Amino acid sequence: MDSTEYLILYNNIYIKGLNSLVENYSELIAYAVGVKLSSIYLKISPVDPTFYFHFGLGVGPTLDLTVHQESYISPTDSNFKNYVLLTVEKAEDHINLLKDMVPFHHKHYKTSKMTNIENNTTVISGDAPTNINVVNIHCSLESSDLYVNFFNNFENYVFNISYNFYIIFISIYFIFFIIKFINYIKFILFIKNM
């Protein structure tokens, strides 16, 4: 088992605790999740040393992450000391939800890594833009593939159209049946009157 500690670097923020994403998915997914968490951190700017990220879509599963923050001296840049280290607790328990938190354009990111053999850490950084937009922190789970959402909408659209055609067809058939029934009654009355 790999004992390397992976640190994600984005916007002077190091994120620790995402090893399970690197091991089960890829460095790119771990970096993209780190970008999302860092962006949310920059937006809410918590002051407490321990705080919580809460993610949910209103329905379905929700994700609560406990995060610890502290000042940090970079293992790769000792001149600049204005770094923050965020330690995510129990990320491995939420790995499936975390992998879907990636920003929309994450597949275009290019990552690089630097390994420090002395303290057994690997820093993963990349070229994600520095202005990731986090619109709503409480609705920040995003699908990593747009086509899934597109085909769900398309399927709903086809279902709605076919349902409307079905209602129209049944209505026309019912009207036709009523007209035939009235004609049948008229025919019976006509026969009796003869």
Coordinates of N, CA and C in Angstrom, one line a residue:
M1 N 0.8 -1.2 0.0 CA 0.0 0.0 0.0 C 0.9 1.2 0.0
D2 N 0.5 2.2 -0.8 CA 1.3 3.5 -0.9 C 1.1 4.3 0.3
S3 N 2.2 4.7 0.9 CA 2.1 5.5 2.2 C 2.3 7.0 1.9
T4 N 2.4 7.4 0.6 CA 2.6 8.8 0.2 C 1.4 9.6 0.6
E5 N 1.7 10.8 1.2 CA 0.6 11.7 1.5 C 0.5 12.7 0.3
Y6 N -0.7 12.8 -0.3 CA -0.9 13.7 -1.4 C -1.5 15.0 -0.9
L7 N -0.9 16.1 -1.4 CA -1.4 17.4 -1.1 C -1.8 18.1 -2.4
I8 N -3.0 18.6 -2.4 CA -3.5 19.3 -3.6 C -3.2 20.8 -3.4
L9 N -2.6 21.5 -4.4 CA -2.3 22.9 -4.3 C -3.1 23.7 -5.3
Y10 N -3.8 24.7 -4.8 CA -4.6 25.6 -5.7 C -4.7 26.9 -4.9
N11 N -4.4 28.0 -5.6 CA -4.5 29.3 -5.0 C -3.9 29.5 -3.6
N12 N -2.7 29.0 -3.4 CA -2.0 29.1 -2.1 C -2.7 28.3 -1.0
I13 N -3.5 27.4 -1.4 CA -4.2 26.5 -0.4 C -3.8 25.1 -0.7
Y14 N -3.3 24.4 0.3 CA -3.0 23.0 0.3 C -4.1 22.2 0.9
I15 N -4.5 21.2 0.2 CA -5.6 20.3 0.8 C -5.0 18.9 1.0
K16 N -5.2 18.5 2.2 CA -4.7 17.2 2.7 C -5.9 16.3 3.0
G17 N -5.8 15.0 2.7 CA -6.9 14.1 3.1 C -7.6 13.5 1.9
L18 N -7.2 13.8 0.6 CA -7.8 13.3 -0.6 C -7.1 12.1 -1.2
N19 N -6.3 11.4 -0.4 CA -5.5 10.3 -0.9 C -6.4 9.2 -1.6
S20 N -7.6 9.0 -1.0 CA -8.5 8.0 -1.6 C -9.0 8.3 -3.0
L21 N -9.1 9.6 -3.3 CA -9.4 10.0 -4.7 C -8.3 9.7 -5.6
V22 N -7.1 10.0 -5.2 CA -5.9 9.7 -6.0 C -5.8 8.2 -6.3
E23 N -6.0 7.4 -5.2 CA -5.8 6.0 -5.3 C -6.9 5.3 -6.1
N24 N -8.1 5.7 -5.9 CA -9.3 5.1 -6.6 C -9.6 5.6 -7.9
Y25 N -9.3 6.9 -8.2 CA -9.7 7.5 -9.5 C -8.5 8.0 -10.2
S26 N -8.0 9.2 -9.9 CA -6.8 9.7 -10.6 C -6.4 11.0 -9.9
E27 N -5.2 11.4 -10.2 CA -4.7 12.7 -9.7 C -5.5 13.8 -10.2
L28 N -6.0 13.7 -11.5 CA -6.8 14.8 -12.1 C -8.1 15.0 -11.3
I29 N -8.8 13.9 -10.9 CA -10.0 14.0 -10.2 C -9.7 14.6 -8.8
A30 N -8.7 14.2 -8.1 CA -8.3 14.7 -6.8 C -8.0 16.2 -6.9
Y31 N -7.2 16.6 -8.0 CA -6.9 18.0 -8.1 C -8.2 18.8 -8.4
A32 N -9.1 18.3 -9.2 CA -10.3 19.0 -9.5 C -11.2 19.2 -8.3
V33 N -11.3 18.2 -7.5 CA -12.0 18.3 -6.2 C -11.3 19.3 -5.3
G34 N -10.0 19.3 -5.3 CA -9.3 20.3 -4.5 C -9.5 21.7 -4.9
V35 N -9.7 21.9 -6.3 CA -10.0 23.2 -6.8 C -11.3 23.6 -6.3
K36 N -12.3 22.7 -6.3 CA -13.7 23.1 -5.9 C -13.7 23.4 -4.4
L37 N -13.0 22.6 -3.6 CA -13.0 22.9 -2.2 C -12.3 24.2 -1.8
S38 N -11.2 24.4 -2.5 CA -10.4 25.7 -2.3 C -11.3 26.9 -2.7
S39 N -12.0 26.8 -3.8 CA -12.8 27.9 -4.3 C -13.9 28.2 -3.3
I40 N -14.5 27.2 -2.7 CA -15.6 27.4 -1.7 C -14.9 28.0 -0.5
Y41 N -13.8 27.5 -0.1 CA -13.1 28.0 1.1 C -12.8 29.5 0.9
L42 N -12.3 29.9 -0.3 CA -12.0 31.3 -0.6 C -13.3 32.2 -0.6
K43 N -14.4 31.6 -0.9 CA -15.7 32.3 -1.0 C -16.2 32.6 0.4
I44 N -16.2 31.5 1.3 CA -16.8 31.7 2.6 C -15.8 32.2 3.7
S45 N -14.5 32.1 3.4 CA -13.4 32.6 4.3 C -13.7 32.3 5.8
P46 N -13.8 31.0 6.2 CA -14.0 30.7 7.6 C -12.9 31.2 8.5
V47 N -13.2 31.6 9.7 CA -12.2 32.0 10.7 C -11.9 30.9 11.7
D48 N -12.9 30.1 12.0 CA -12.7 29.0 13.0 C -11.6 28.0 12.5
P49 N -10.8 27.4 13.3 CA -9.9 26.4 12.9 C -10.5 25.1 12.4
T50 N -11.7 24.8 12.8 CA -12.5 23.7 12.3 C -13.8 24.2 11.8
F51 N -14.2 23.8 10.6 CA -15.4 24.3 10.0 C -16.0 23.1 9.1
Y52 N -17.2 23.4 8.6 CA -17.9 22.3 7.8 C -18.2 22.8 6.4
F53 N -18.0 21.9 5.5 CA -18.6 22.1 4.1 C -19.8 21.2 4.1
H54 N -21.0 21.8 3.7 CA -22.2 21.1 3.5 C -22.6 21.2 2.1
F55 N -22.8 20.0 1.5 CA -23.2 20.0 0.1 C -24.5 19.2 -0.1
G56 N -25.4 19.6 -0.9 CA -26.7 18.9 -1.1 C -27.4 19.5 -2.3
L57 N -28.3 18.7 -2.9 CA -29.0 19.2 -4.0 C -30.5 19.4 -3.6
G58 N -30.8 19.3 -2.4 CA -32.2 19.4 -2.0 C -32.9 18.1 -1.9
V59 N -32.5 17.1 -2.8 CA -33.1 15.8 -2.7 C -31.9 14.8 -2.8
G60 N -32.1 13.6 -2.4 CA -31.0 12.7 -2.4 C -30.0 12.9 -1.3
P61 N -28.8 12.3 -1.6 CA -27.8 12.3 -0.5 C -27.2 13.7 -0.3
T62 N -26.7 14.0 0.9 CA -26.0 15.2 1.2 C -24.6 14.8 1.7
L63 N -23.7 15.8 1.7 CA -22.4 15.5 2.1 C -21.9 16.6 3.1
D64 N -21.5 16.1 4.2 CA -21.0 17.0 5.2 C -19.5 16.7 5.5
L65 N -18.6 17.6 5.2 CA -17.2 17.4 5.4 C -16.7 18.3 6.6
T66 N -16.0 17.7 7.5 CA -15.3 18.4 8.5 C -13.9 18.7 8.0
V67 N -13.5 20.0 8.2 CA -12.3 20.5 7.6 C -11.5 21.3 8.7
H68 N -10.2 21.1 8.9 CA -9.4 21.8 9.8 C -8.5 22.7 8.9
Q69 N -8.3 23.9 9.4 CA -7.4 24.8 8.7 C -6.3 25.3 9.6
E70 N -5.1 25.5 9.0 CA -4.0 26.0 9.7 C -3.0 26.7 8.8
S71 N -2.2 27.6 9.3 CA -1.1 28.2 8.4 C -0.2 27.1 8.1
Y72 N 0.5 27.3 6.9 CA 1.3 26.2 6.4 C 2.5 26.8 5.7
I73 N 3.7 26.2 5.9 CA 4.9 26.5 5.2 C 5.0 25.5 4.0
S74 N 5.0 26.0 2.8 CA 5.0 25.2 1.6 C 6.3 24.3 1.6
P75 N 6.1 23.0 1.3 CA 7.3 22.1 1.1 C 8.0 22.4 -0.2
T76 N 7.4 23.2 -1.1 CA 8.1 23.4 -2.4 C 8.5 24.9 -2.5
D77 N 8.0 25.8 -1.7 CA 8.3 27.2 -1.8 C 8.5 27.8 -0.4
S78 N 9.7 27.8 0.2 CA 9.9 28.2 1.5 C 10.0 29.7 1.6
N79 N 10.1 30.4 0.5 CA 10.2 31.9 0.6 C 8.8 32.5 0.9
F80 N 7.8 32.0 0.3 CA 6.5 32.5 0.5 C 5.7 31.7 1.5
K81 N 5.4 32.4 2.6 CA 4.8 31.7 3.8 C 3.3 31.9 4.0
N82 N 2.6 32.4 3.0 CA 1.2 32.8 3.2 C 0.3 31.6 2.6
Y83 N 0.6 30.4 3.1 CA -0.2 29.3 2.6 C -1.2 28.8 3.7
V84 N -2.2 28.1 3.3 CA -3.2 27.6 4.2 C -3.2 26.1 4.0
L85 N -3.3 25.3 5.0 CA -3.4 23.8 4.9 C -4.8 23.5 5.4
L86 N -5.6 22.9 4.5 CA -6.9 22.4 4.8 C -6.8 20.9 4.9
T87 N -7.2 20.3 6.1 CA -7.2 18.9 6.2 C -8.7 18.4 6.3
V88 N -9.0 17.6 5.3 CA -10.4 17.0 5.2 C -10.4 15.7 5.9
E89 N -11.4 15.6 6.8 CA -11.6 14.4 7.6 C -12.5 13.4 6.9
K90 N -12.1 12.2 6.9 CA -12.9 11.0 6.4 C -13.4 11.2 5.0
A91 N -12.5 11.7 4.1 CA -12.9 11.9 2.7 C -13.2 10.5 2.1
E92 N -12.6 9.5 2.5 CA -12.8 8.2 1.9 C -14.2 7.7 2.1
D93 N -14.9 8.2 3.1 CA -16.3 7.8 3.3 C -17.3 8.4 2.3
H94 N -16.8 9.4 1.7 CA -17.7 10.1 0.7 C -17.1 10.2 -0.7
I95 N -16.3 9.2 -1.0 CA -15.5 9.2 -2.3 C -16.4 9.3 -3.5
N96 N -17.5 8.7 -3.5 CA -18.4 8.7 -4.7 C -19.0 10.1 -4.9
L97 N -19.4 10.7 -3.8 CA -20.0 12.1 -4.0 C -18.9 13.1 -4.3
L98 N -17.7 12.9 -3.7 CA -16.6 13.8 -3.9 C -16.2 13.9 -5.4
K99 N -16.1 12.7 -6.0 CA -15.7 12.6 -7.4 C -16.6 13.4 -8.3
D100 N -17.9 13.5 -7.9 CA -18.9 14.2 -8.8 C -18.9 15.7 -8.5
M101 N -18.0 16.2 -7.6 CA -18.0 17.6 -7.3 C -17.1 18.4 -8.2
V102 N -16.5 17.8 -9.2 CA -15.4 18.4 -10.0 C -16.0 19.6 -10.8
P103 N -15.3 20.7 -10.9 CA -15.8 21.7 -11.8 C -16.0 21.3 -13.2
F104 N -16.9 22.0 -13.9 CA -17.4 21.5 -15.2 C -16.2 21.3 -16.2
H105 N -15.2 22.1 -16.3 CA -14.2 22.0 -17.3 C -12.9 21.3 -16.8
H106 N -13.1 20.4 -15.8 CA -11.9 19.8 -15.2 C -11.1 18.9 -16.1
K107 N -11.7 18.4 -17.2 CA -11.0 17.5 -18.1 C -10.0 18.3 -18.9
H108 N -10.0 19.6 -18.9 CA -9.0 20.4 -19.6 C -7.9 20.8 -18.8
Y109 N -7.9 20.5 -17.5 CA -6.8 20.8 -16.6 C -5.6 20.0 -16.9
K110 N -4.5 20.6 -16.7 CA -3.2 19.8 -16.8 C -2.6 19.8 -15.4
T111 N -2.2 18.7 -14.9 CA -1.7 18.6 -13.6 C -0.2 18.2 -13.6
S112 N 0.5 18.6 -12.6 CA 1.9 18.3 -12.4 C 2.1 17.9 -10.9
K113 N 3.1 17.1 -10.7 CA 3.3 16.7 -9.3 C 4.8 16.8 -8.9
M114 N 5.0 17.1 -7.7 CA 6.4 17.2 -7.1 C 6.4 16.4 -5.9
T115 N 7.3 15.5 -5.8 CA 7.4 14.5 -4.7 C 8.6 14.9 -3.8
N116 N 8.4 15.0 -2.5 CA 9.4 15.3 -1.5 C 9.6 13.9 -0.8
I117 N 10.7 13.3 -1.1 CA 11.0 12.0 -0.6 C 11.3 12.0 0.9
E118 N 11.8 13.1 1.4 CA 12.2 13.2 2.8 C 11.0 13.0 3.7
N119 N 9.9 13.8 3.4 CA 8.7 13.6 4.3 C 7.6 12.9 3.6
N120 N 7.9 12.2 2.5 CA 7.0 11.3 1.8 C 5.7 11.9 1.4
T121 N 5.8 13.1 0.8 CA 4.6 13.8 0.3 C 4.7 14.1 -1.1
T122 N 3.6 14.1 -1.8 CA 3.5 14.5 -3.2 C 2.6 15.6 -3.4
V123 N 3.0 16.7 -3.9 CA 2.2 17.9 -4.2 C 1.7 17.9 -5.6
I124 N 0.3 17.9 -5.7 CA -0.3 17.9 -7.1 C -0.8 19.3 -7.3
S125 N -0.3 19.9 -8.4 CA -0.8 21.2 -8.7 C -1.3 21.2 -10.2
G126 N -1.8 22.3 -10.7 CA -2.3 22.3 -12.1 C -2.5 23.7 -12.6
D127 N -3.2 23.7 -13.7 CA -3.4 25.0 -14.4 C -4.9 25.5 -14.4
A128 N -5.6 25.1 -13.3 CA -7.0 25.5 -13.2 C -7.0 27.0 -13.1
P129 N -8.0 27.7 -13.7 CA -8.1 29.2 -13.6 C -8.3 29.5 -12.1
T130 N -7.9 30.8 -11.8 CA -8.0 31.2 -10.4 C -9.3 31.8 -10.0
N131 N -10.3 31.8 -10.9 CA -11.6 32.4 -10.6 C -12.7 31.4 -10.8
I132 N -12.6 30.2 -10.2 CA -13.7 29.2 -10.3 C -14.9 29.8 -9.6
N133 N -16.0 29.8 -10.3 CA -17.2 30.4 -9.8 C -18.0 29.4 -9.0
V134 N -18.3 29.7 -7.8 CA -19.1 28.9 -6.9 C -20.4 29.6 -6.6
V135 N -21.4 29.3 -7.3 CA -22.6 30.1 -7.3 C -23.4 29.9 -6.0
N136 N -23.6 28.6 -5.6 CA -24.4 28.4 -4.4 C -23.7 27.2 -3.6
I137 N -23.2 27.5 -2.5 CA -22.4 26.6 -1.7 C -23.3 25.4 -1.3
H138 N -24.6 25.6 -1.1 CA -25.5 24.5 -0.6 C -26.0 23.7 -1.8
C139 N -25.7 24.1 -3.0 CA -26.1 23.3 -4.2 C -24.9 23.1 -5.1
S140 N -23.8 22.7 -4.6 CA -22.6 22.7 -5.4 C -22.1 21.4 -6.0
L141 N -22.9 20.3 -5.8 CA -22.6 19.1 -6.5 C -22.9 19.3 -8.0
E142 N -21.9 18.9 -8.8 CA -22.1 19.1 -10.2 C -21.9 17.7 -10.9
S143 N -22.7 17.5 -11.9 CA -22.4 16.2 -12.7 C -21.1 16.4 -13.5
S144 N -20.3 15.4 -13.5 CA -19.1 15.5 -14.2 C -19.2 15.3 -15.7
D145 N -20.4 14.8 -16.1 CA -20.6 14.6 -17.5 C -21.9 15.3 -17.9
L146 N -21.9 16.3 -18.8 CA -23.0 17.1 -19.2 C -24.0 16.2 -20.0
Y147 N -23.5 15.2 -20.8 CA -24.5 14.5 -21.6 C -25.5 13.7 -20.8
V148 N -25.2 13.3 -19.6 CA -26.1 12.5 -18.7 C -27.3 13.4 -18.5
N149 N -27.1 14.7 -18.1 CA -28.2 15.6 -17.9 C -28.9 15.9 -19.2
F150 N -28.2 16.0 -20.3 CA -28.9 16.3 -21.6 C -29.8 15.2 -21.9
F151 N -29.4 13.9 -21.8 CA -30.2 12.8 -22.2 C -31.4 12.6 -21.2
N152 N -31.2 13.0 -19.9 CA -32.3 12.9 -19.0 C -33.4 13.9 -19.4
N153 N -33.0 15.1 -19.8 CA -33.9 16.1 -20.2 C -34.6 15.7 -21.5
F154 N -33.8 15.1 -22.4 CA -34.4 14.6 -23.7 C -35.4 13.5 -23.5
E155 N -35.1 12.6 -22.6 CA -36.0 11.5 -22.2 C -37.3 12.1 -21.7
N156 N -37.2 13.1 -20.8 CA -38.4 13.7 -20.2 C -39.2 14.4 -21.3
Y157 N -38.5 15.1 -22.2 CA -39.2 15.8 -23.3 C -40.0 14.8 -24.2
V158 N -39.4 13.7 -24.6 CA -40.0 12.6 -25.4 C -41.2 12.1 -24.6
F159 N -41.1 11.8 -23.4 CA -42.2 11.3 -22.6 C -43.3 12.2 -22.5
N160 N -43.1 13.5 -22.3 CA -44.1 14.5 -22.3 C -44.9 14.6 -23.6
I161 N -44.1 14.6 -24.7 CA -44.8 14.7 -26.0 C -45.6 13.5 -26.2
S162 N -45.1 12.3 -26.0 CA -45.9 11.1 -26.2 C -47.1 11.0 -25.3
Y163 N -47.0 11.5 -24.1 CA -48.1 11.5 -23.2 C -49.2 12.5 -23.7
N164 N -48.8 13.6 -24.2 CA -49.8 14.6 -24.8 C -50.5 14.0 -26.0
F165 N -49.7 13.3 -26.9 CA -50.3 12.6 -28.0 C -51.3 11.6 -27.6
Y166 N -51.0 10.8 -26.6 CA -51.8 9.8 -26.1 C -53.2 10.4 -25.6
I167 N -53.1 11.5 -24.8 CA -54.3 12.2 -24.3 C -55.1 12.7 -25.5
I168 N -54.5 13.3 -26.5 CA -55.2 13.8 -27.6 C -55.9 12.6 -28.4
F169 N -55.2 11.5 -28.6 CA -55.7 10.3 -29.3 C -56.9 9.8 -28.5
I170 N -56.8 9.6 -27.2 CA -57.9 9.1 -26.4 C -59.1 10.0 -26.5
S171 N -58.9 11.3 -26.4 CA -60.0 12.3 -26.5 C -60.7 12.2 -27.9
I172 N -59.9 12.1 -29.0 CA -60.6 12.0 -30.3 C -61.3 10.7 -30.4
Y173 N -60.7 9.6 -29.9 CA -61.4 8.3 -29.9 C -62.7 8.3 -29.1
F174 N -62.7 9.0 -28.0 CA -63.9 9.1 -27.1 C -65.0 9.9 -27.8
I175 N -64.6 11.0 -28.5 CA -65.6 11.8 -29.2 C -66.1 11.0 -30.4
F176 N -65.3 10.3 -31.1 CA -65.7 9.4 -32.2 C -66.7 8.3 -31.7
F177 N -66.4 7.7 -30.5 CA -67.3 6.7 -29.9 C -68.6 7.3 -29.6
I178 N -68.6 8.5 -29.0 CA -69.9 9.2 -28.7 C -70.7 9.5 -29.9
I179 N -70.1 9.9 -31.0 CA -70.8 10.2 -32.2 C -71.4 8.9 -32.8
K180 N -70.6 7.8 -32.8 CA -71.1 6.6 -33.3 C -72.3 6.1 -32.4
F181 N -72.2 6.2 -31.1 CA -73.3 5.8 -30.2 C -74.5 6.6 -30.5
I182 N -74.4 7.9 -30.7 CA -75.6 8.8 -31.0 C -76.2 8.3 -32.3
N183 N -75.3 8.1 -33.3 CA -75.8 7.6 -34.6 C -76.5 6.2 -34.5
Y184 N -76.0 5.4 -33.6 CA -76.6 4.1 -33.4 C -78.0 4.2 -32.8
I185 N -78.1 5.1 -31.8 CA -79.4 5.4 -31.2 C -80.4 6.0 -32.2
K186 N -79.9 6.9 -33.0 CA -80.8 7.5 -34.1 C -81.3 6.4 -35.1
F187 N -80.3 5.4 -35.4 CA -80.7 4.4 -36.3 C -81.7 3.5 -35.7
I188 N -81.6 3.1 -34.4 CA -82.6 2.3 -33.7 C -83.9 3.0 -33.7
L189 N -84.0 4.3 -33.4 CA -85.2 5.0 -33.4 C -85.8 5.1 -34.8
F190 N -85.0 5.2 -35.8 CA -85.5 5.3 -37.1 C -86.1 4.0 -37.5
I191 N -85.5 2.9 -37.1 CA -86.0 1.5 -37.5 C -87.4 1.3 -36.7
K192 N -87.5 1.8 -35.5 CA -88.7 1.6 -34.7 C -89.8 2.4 -35.3
N193 N -89.5 3.6 -35.9 CA -90.5 4.5 -36.4 C -91.0 4.0 -37.8
M194 N -90.4 3.1 -38.4 CA -90.8 2.7 -39.7 C -92.0 1.8 -39.6

